[in-house]
Amino acid sequence: MKKIELIQDNARVECTLATGYSDLPYQVTMEVLRLAYCQPRTPETELRIWSLVFVAPEAIKKMLLLSLHRDELLRLLEQIDWAWKSGVEKRPVDSFSVKGTKYCLPDEDLRLVSTGEFITAVTYLLAFSSLQGGNAEKSDFLDQFLGTICRPKLGLGKRLQRDKTRWNGDNREGFNSFLIEGRAERFRSVNLSVKVAIMQWFLAAVGRAERLYGMPAPEKSDTPMALGSFVQDWEKTIHGLAREGNFGNYDAVMERPIHDVLAYLELRKLENDEHNHE
């Protein structure tokens, strides 16, 4: 939060202005996301967001809306551009409920996310971000993304039956691509701001994982990543790892945590680079 001192009736009043989504409590985050990502960016929308992220006595807010203080207000409005240009960096919720069923999100840094789950989730997000397709189709891709990573907690019976020596700590049901479509239909009723928050957090977590394993960030371009190329590249990678046999067969590689696979790919690249420089 940024501290700001204003003068009212010859007295100093200390106010605060959020500098990002991390400064906001959950409910305010959801409302700001709804306004920033689900409403046109108009002066009215900007004022509504400013009112939510600017913590000050109501008398101060009313004072700033007077034409006499227009310049001060404009300077404050310039400092809330982050609402449109940044995203949610931390997991916004642990879970959410739809029609009586609780759906759990993955862990904060995706360390319990399997390679197959990761590839499927990113594929849906690439389809969502594609310039093709209407809003209804894009909404379907977003719901399918949620259907991939948001899954119910294992029932008590299955929790008692699982092999504790092989359990990785993930309380969600195992990833099953055949269940995505049915769950995606249920997620149509989920508040859009919640969907956007989960998507932004997931993308931020993916970015952190890529940087952790030395994967360079893609160059900024007006052309989105080709969906077909992404799927084909990963398909070749998984088949290659399966042939090597270090992680087992194709299915075993897909079930392996994505962090394990990324770490191995980084190590192999470093070894190849060292060999080429000898």
mmCIF file of N, CA, C and O in Angstrom, residues 114-130 137-138 140-146 148-149 175 177 180-181 199 202-203 206 210 224-235 238 250 254:
data_model
loop_
_atom_site.group_PDB
_atom_site.id
_atom_site.type_symbol
_atom_site.label_atom_id
_atom_site.label_comp_id
_atom_site.label_asym_id
_atom_site.label_seq_id
_atom_site.Cartn_x
_atom_site.Cartn_y
_atom_site.Cartn_z
ATOM 1 N N SER A 114 0.423 -32.632 -12.195
ATOM 2 C CA SER A 114 1.065 -33.611 -13.074
ATOM 3 C C SER A 114 1.371 -32.989 -14.435
ATOM 4 O O SER A 114 0.801 -31.962 -14.808
ATOM 5 N N THR A 115 2.256 -33.627 -15.168
ATOM 6 C CA THR A 115 2.634 -33.123 -16.492
ATOM 7 C C THR A 115 1.437 -33.132 -17.439
ATOM 8 O O THR A 115 1.217 -32.176 -18.186
ATOM 9 N N GLY A 116 0.642 -34.191 -17.402
ATOM 10 C CA GLY A 116 -0.540 -34.253 -18.270
ATOM 11 C C GLY A 116 -1.538 -33.167 -17.937
ATOM 12 O O GLY A 116 -2.130 -32.545 -18.830
ATOM 13 N N GLU A 117 -1.744 -32.938 -16.645
ATOM 14 C CA GLU A 117 -2.660 -31.882 -16.187
ATOM 15 C C GLU A 117 -2.152 -30.517 -16.636
ATOM 16 O O GLU A 117 -2.925 -29.672 -17.110
ATOM 17 N N PHE A 118 -0.848 -30.294 -16.491
ATOM 18 C CA PHE A 118 -0.235 -29.019 -16.872
ATOM 19 C C PHE A 118 -0.415 -28.751 -18.361
ATOM 20 O O PHE A 118 -0.858 -27.667 -18.764
ATOM 21 N N ILE A 119 -0.086 -29.727 -19.191
ATOM 22 C CA ILE A 119 -0.190 -29.553 -20.644
ATOM 23 C C ILE A 119 -1.634 -29.280 -21.040
ATOM 24 O O ILE A 119 -1.918 -28.394 -21.862
ATOM 25 N N THR A 120 -2.566 -30.016 -20.461
ATOM 26 C CA THR A 120 -3.988 -29.841 -20.792
ATOM 27 C C THR A 120 -4.474 -28.457 -20.387
ATOM 28 O O THR A 120 -5.161 -27.771 -21.163
ATOM 29 N N ALA A 121 -4.109 -28.013 -19.182
ATOM 30 C CA ALA A 121 -4.553 -26.707 -18.692
ATOM 31 C C ALA A 121 -4.018 -25.582 -19.568
ATOM 32 O O ALA A 121 -4.756 -24.662 -19.950
ATOM 33 N N VAL A 122 -2.730 -25.630 -19.892
ATOM 34 C CA VAL A 122 -2.141 -24.577 -20.726
ATOM 35 C C VAL A 122 -2.734 -24.604 -22.125
ATOM 36 O O VAL A 122 -2.947 -23.554 -22.746
ATOM 37 N N THR A 123 -3.035 -25.782 -22.634
ATOM 38 C CA THR A 123 -3.654 -25.886 -23.963
ATOM 39 C C THR A 123 -4.992 -25.158 -23.996
ATOM 40 O O THR A 123 -5.289 -24.418 -24.944
ATOM 41 N N TYR A 124 -5.806 -25.340 -22.965
ATOM 42 C CA TYR A 124 -7.095 -24.649 -22.918
ATOM 43 C C TYR A 124 -6.911 -23.133 -22.803
ATOM 44 O O TYR A 124 -7.661 -22.354 -23.394
ATOM 45 N N LEU A 125 -5.902 -22.703 -22.046
ATOM 46 C CA LEU A 125 -5.668 -21.264 -21.913
ATOM 47 C C LEU A 125 -5.159 -20.663 -23.213
ATOM 48 O O LEU A 125 -5.495 -19.521 -23.548
ATOM 49 N N LEU A 126 -4.358 -21.404 -23.956
ATOM 50 C CA LEU A 126 -3.917 -20.924 -25.269
ATOM 51 C C LEU A 126 -5.112 -20.801 -26.217
ATOM 52 O O LEU A 126 -5.213 -19.841 -26.986
ATOM 53 N N ALA A 127 -6.016 -21.772 -26.143
ATOM 54 C CA ALA A 127 -7.223 -21.701 -26.965
ATOM 55 C C ALA A 127 -8.078 -20.511 -26.545
ATOM 56 O O ALA A 127 -8.651 -19.804 -27.389
ATOM 57 N N PHE A 128 -8.152 -20.265 -25.232
ATOM 58 C CA PHE A 128 -8.922 -19.130 -24.716
ATOM 59 C C PHE A 128 -8.355 -17.807 -25.211
ATOM 60 O O PHE A 128 -9.094 -16.874 -25.544
ATOM 61 N N SER A 129 -7.028 -17.704 -25.258
ATOM 62 C CA SER A 129 -6.388 -16.444 -25.647
ATOM 63 C C SER A 129 -6.290 -16.264 -27.151
ATOM 64 O O SER A 129 -5.871 -15.205 -27.623
ATOM 65 N N SER A 130 -6.670 -17.289 -27.905
ATOM 66 C CA SER A 130 -6.598 -17.205 -29.363
ATOM 67 C C SER A 130 -7.497 -16.086 -29.864
ATOM 68 O O SER A 130 -8.545 -15.781 -29.313
ATOM 69 N N GLU A 137 -17.497 -19.333 -27.139
ATOM 70 C CA GLU A 137 -16.489 -20.382 -27.272
ATOM 71 C C GLU A 137 -15.314 -20.129 -26.327
ATOM 72 O O GLU A 137 -14.786 -21.048 -25.708
ATOM 73 N N LYS A 138 -14.910 -18.866 -26.209
ATOM 74 C CA LYS A 138 -13.827 -18.528 -25.291
ATOM 75 C C LYS A 138 -14.211 -18.875 -23.854
ATOM 76 O O LYS A 138 -13.392 -19.372 -23.079
ATOM 77 N N ASP A 140 -16.166 -21.239 -22.946
ATOM 78 C CA ASP A 140 -16.072 -22.694 -22.811
ATOM 79 C C ASP A 140 -14.639 -23.125 -22.518
ATOM 80 O O ASP A 140 -14.399 -23.996 -21.684
ATOM 81 N N PHE A 141 -13.674 -22.514 -23.208
ATOM 82 C CA PHE A 141 -12.267 -22.863 -22.985
ATOM 83 C C PHE A 141 -11.843 -22.529 -21.553
ATOM 84 O O PHE A 141 -11.098 -23.279 -20.923
ATOM 85 N N LEU A 142 -12.328 -21.408 -21.046
ATOM 86 C CA LEU A 142 -11.987 -21.018 -19.682
ATOM 87 C C LEU A 142 -12.574 -22.013 -18.679
ATOM 88 O O LEU A 142 -11.914 -22.403 -17.709
ATOM 89 N N ASP A 143 -13.817 -22.442 -18.926
ATOM 90 C CA ASP A 143 -14.440 -23.422 -18.039
ATOM 91 C C ASP A 143 -13.731 -24.777 -18.125
ATOM 92 O O ASP A 143 -13.613 -25.490 -17.121
ATOM 93 N N GLN A 144 -13.256 -25.139 -19.321
ATOM 94 C CA GLN A 144 -12.528 -26.396 -19.471
ATOM 95 C C GLN A 144 -11.172 -26.337 -18.756
ATOM 96 O O GLN A 144 -10.710 -27.341 -18.211
ATOM 97 N N PHE A 145 -10.563 -25.164 -18.768
ATOM 98 C CA PHE A 145 -9.332 -24.974 -17.995
ATOM 99 C C PHE A 145 -9.608 -25.219 -16.514
ATOM 100 O O PHE A 145 -8.870 -25.945 -15.841
ATOM 101 N N LEU A 146 -10.705 -24.623 -16.003
ATOM 102 C CA LEU A 146 -11.064 -24.836 -14.594
ATOM 103 C C LEU A 146 -11.362 -26.306 -14.323
ATOM 104 O O LEU A 146 -10.993 -26.843 -13.278
ATOM 105 N N THR A 148 -10.022 -28.727 -15.600
ATOM 106 C CA THR A 148 -8.761 -29.470 -15.594
ATOM 107 C C THR A 148 -8.068 -29.403 -14.237
ATOM 108 O O THR A 148 -7.627 -30.416 -13.698
ATOM 109 N N ILE A 149 -7.976 -28.207 -13.664
ATOM 110 C CA ILE A 149 -7.169 -28.044 -12.447
ATOM 111 C C ILE A 149 -7.987 -28.010 -11.155
ATOM 112 O O ILE A 149 -7.425 -28.220 -10.078
ATOM 113 N N PHE A 175 -6.163 -36.606 -11.757
ATOM 114 C CA PHE A 175 -6.524 -35.974 -13.023
ATOM 115 C C PHE A 175 -7.090 -37.006 -13.981
ATOM 116 O O PHE A 175 -6.494 -38.051 -14.223
ATOM 117 N N SER A 177 -8.917 -36.722 -17.802
ATOM 118 C CA SER A 177 -9.344 -35.825 -18.879
ATOM 119 C C SER A 177 -10.775 -36.089 -19.325
ATOM 120 O O SER A 177 -11.430 -35.198 -19.880
ATOM 121 N N ILE A 180 -13.447 -33.654 -17.703
ATOM 122 C CA ILE A 180 -13.333 -32.200 -17.869
ATOM 123 C C ILE A 180 -14.616 -31.579 -18.408
ATOM 124 O O ILE A 180 -15.104 -30.570 -17.876
ATOM 125 N N GLU A 181 -15.163 -32.154 -19.464
ATOM 126 C CA GLU A 181 -16.335 -31.553 -20.114
ATOM 127 C C GLU A 181 -17.515 -31.426 -19.158
ATOM 128 O O GLU A 181 -18.179 -30.382 -19.100
ATOM 129 N N MET A 199 -7.290 -17.949 -13.274
ATOM 130 C CA MET A 199 -6.487 -17.985 -14.494
ATOM 131 C C MET A 199 -5.214 -17.153 -14.342
ATOM 132 O O MET A 199 -4.123 -17.600 -14.705
ATOM 133 N N PHE A 202 -2.744 -18.875 -12.020
ATOM 134 C CA PHE A 202 -2.142 -20.050 -12.658
ATOM 135 C C PHE A 202 -1.056 -19.617 -13.638
ATOM 136 O O PHE A 202 0.043 -20.192 -13.657
ATOM 137 N N LEU A 203 -1.329 -18.594 -14.439
ATOM 138 C CA LEU A 203 -0.338 -18.106 -15.398
ATOM 139 C C LEU A 203 0.893 -17.554 -14.680
ATOM 140 O O LEU A 203 2.028 -17.746 -15.128
ATOM 141 N N VAL A 206 2.866 -20.530 -13.519
ATOM 142 C CA VAL A 206 3.569 -21.129 -14.662
ATOM 143 C C VAL A 206 4.827 -20.318 -14.972
ATOM 144 O O VAL A 206 5.903 -20.880 -15.210
ATOM 145 N N GLU A 210 8.720 -21.634 -14.959
ATOM 146 C CA GLU A 210 9.588 -21.525 -16.129
ATOM 147 C C GLU A 210 10.892 -20.816 -15.774
ATOM 148 O O GLU A 210 11.973 -21.238 -16.199
ATOM 149 N N PRO A 224 -0.204 -14.610 -30.855
ATOM 150 C CA PRO A 224 -0.200 -15.540 -29.729
ATOM 151 C C PRO A 224 0.536 -16.827 -30.072
ATOM 152 O O PRO A 224 0.705 -17.172 -31.238
ATOM 153 N N MET A 225 1.007 -17.546 -29.036
ATOM 154 C CA MET A 225 1.679 -18.820 -29.258
ATOM 155 C C MET A 225 0.755 -19.768 -30.007
ATOM 156 O O MET A 225 -0.433 -19.874 -29.696
ATOM 157 N N ALA A 226 1.294 -20.435 -31.014
ATOM 158 C CA ALA A 226 0.476 -21.344 -31.823
ATOM 159 C C ALA A 226 0.070 -22.551 -30.973
ATOM 160 O O ALA A 226 0.930 -23.230 -30.399
ATOM 161 N N LEU A 227 -1.230 -22.804 -30.919
ATOM 162 C CA LEU A 227 -1.738 -23.902 -30.105
ATOM 163 C C LEU A 227 -1.200 -25.237 -30.601
ATOM 164 O O LEU A 227 -0.743 -26.068 -29.819
ATOM 165 N N GLY A 228 -1.235 -25.427 -31.918
ATOM 166 C CA GLY A 228 -0.759 -26.687 -32.489
ATOM 167 C C GLY A 228 0.699 -26.939 -32.181
ATOM 168 O O GLY A 228 1.094 -28.066 -31.841
ATOM 169 N N SER A 229 1.535 -25.906 -32.260
ATOM 170 C CA SER A 229 2.969 -26.056 -31.995
ATOM 171 C C SER A 229 3.216 -26.446 -30.548
ATOM 172 O O SER A 229 4.070 -27.294 -30.252
ATOM 173 N N PHE A 230 2.474 -25.828 -29.628
ATOM 174 C CA PHE A 230 2.631 -26.137 -28.208
ATOM 175 C C PHE A 230 2.341 -27.611 -27.945
ATOM 176 O O PHE A 230 3.129 -28.307 -27.289
ATOM 177 N N VAL A 231 1.213 -28.094 -28.464
ATOM 178 C CA VAL A 231 0.823 -29.489 -28.238
ATOM 179 C C VAL A 231 1.821 -30.440 -28.879
ATOM 180 O O VAL A 231 2.253 -31.427 -28.268
ATOM 181 N N GLN A 232 2.226 -30.144 -30.127
ATOM 182 C CA GLN A 232 3.166 -31.018 -30.828
ATOM 183 C C GLN A 232 4.516 -31.069 -30.129
ATOM 184 O O GLN A 232 5.115 -32.143 -29.988
ATOM 185 N N ASP A 233 5.014 -29.911 -29.668
ATOM 186 C CA ASP A 233 6.308 -29.870 -28.986
ATOM 187 C C ASP A 233 6.286 -30.707 -27.717
ATOM 188 O O ASP A 233 7.232 -31.463 -27.437
ATOM 189 N N TRP A 234 5.201 -30.580 -26.935
ATOM 190 C CA TRP A 234 5.122 -31.357 -25.707
ATOM 191 C C TRP A 234 4.922 -32.844 -26.005
ATOM 192 O O TRP A 234 5.445 -33.702 -25.291
ATOM 193 N N GLU A 235 4.171 -33.155 -27.051
ATOM 194 C CA GLU A 235 3.961 -34.555 -27.414
ATOM 195 C C GLU A 235 5.305 -35.213 -27.760
ATOM 196 O O GLU A 235 5.601 -36.336 -27.320
ATOM 197 N N ILE A 238 7.328 -35.676 -24.455
ATOM 198 C CA ILE A 238 6.856 -36.781 -23.619
ATOM 199 C C ILE A 238 7.261 -38.123 -24.229
ATOM 200 O O ILE A 238 7.736 -39.027 -23.525
ATOM 201 N N TYR A 250 5.004 -43.757 -21.369
ATOM 202 C CA TYR A 250 4.323 -42.498 -21.692
ATOM 203 C C TYR A 250 3.376 -42.074 -20.576
ATOM 204 O O TYR A 250 3.411 -40.917 -20.128
ATOM 205 N N MET A 254 3.428 -38.710 -18.037
ATOM 206 C CA MET A 254 2.309 -37.769 -17.926
ATOM 207 C C MET A 254 1.831 -37.632 -16.484
ATOM 208 O O MET A 254 1.310 -36.589 -16.092
#
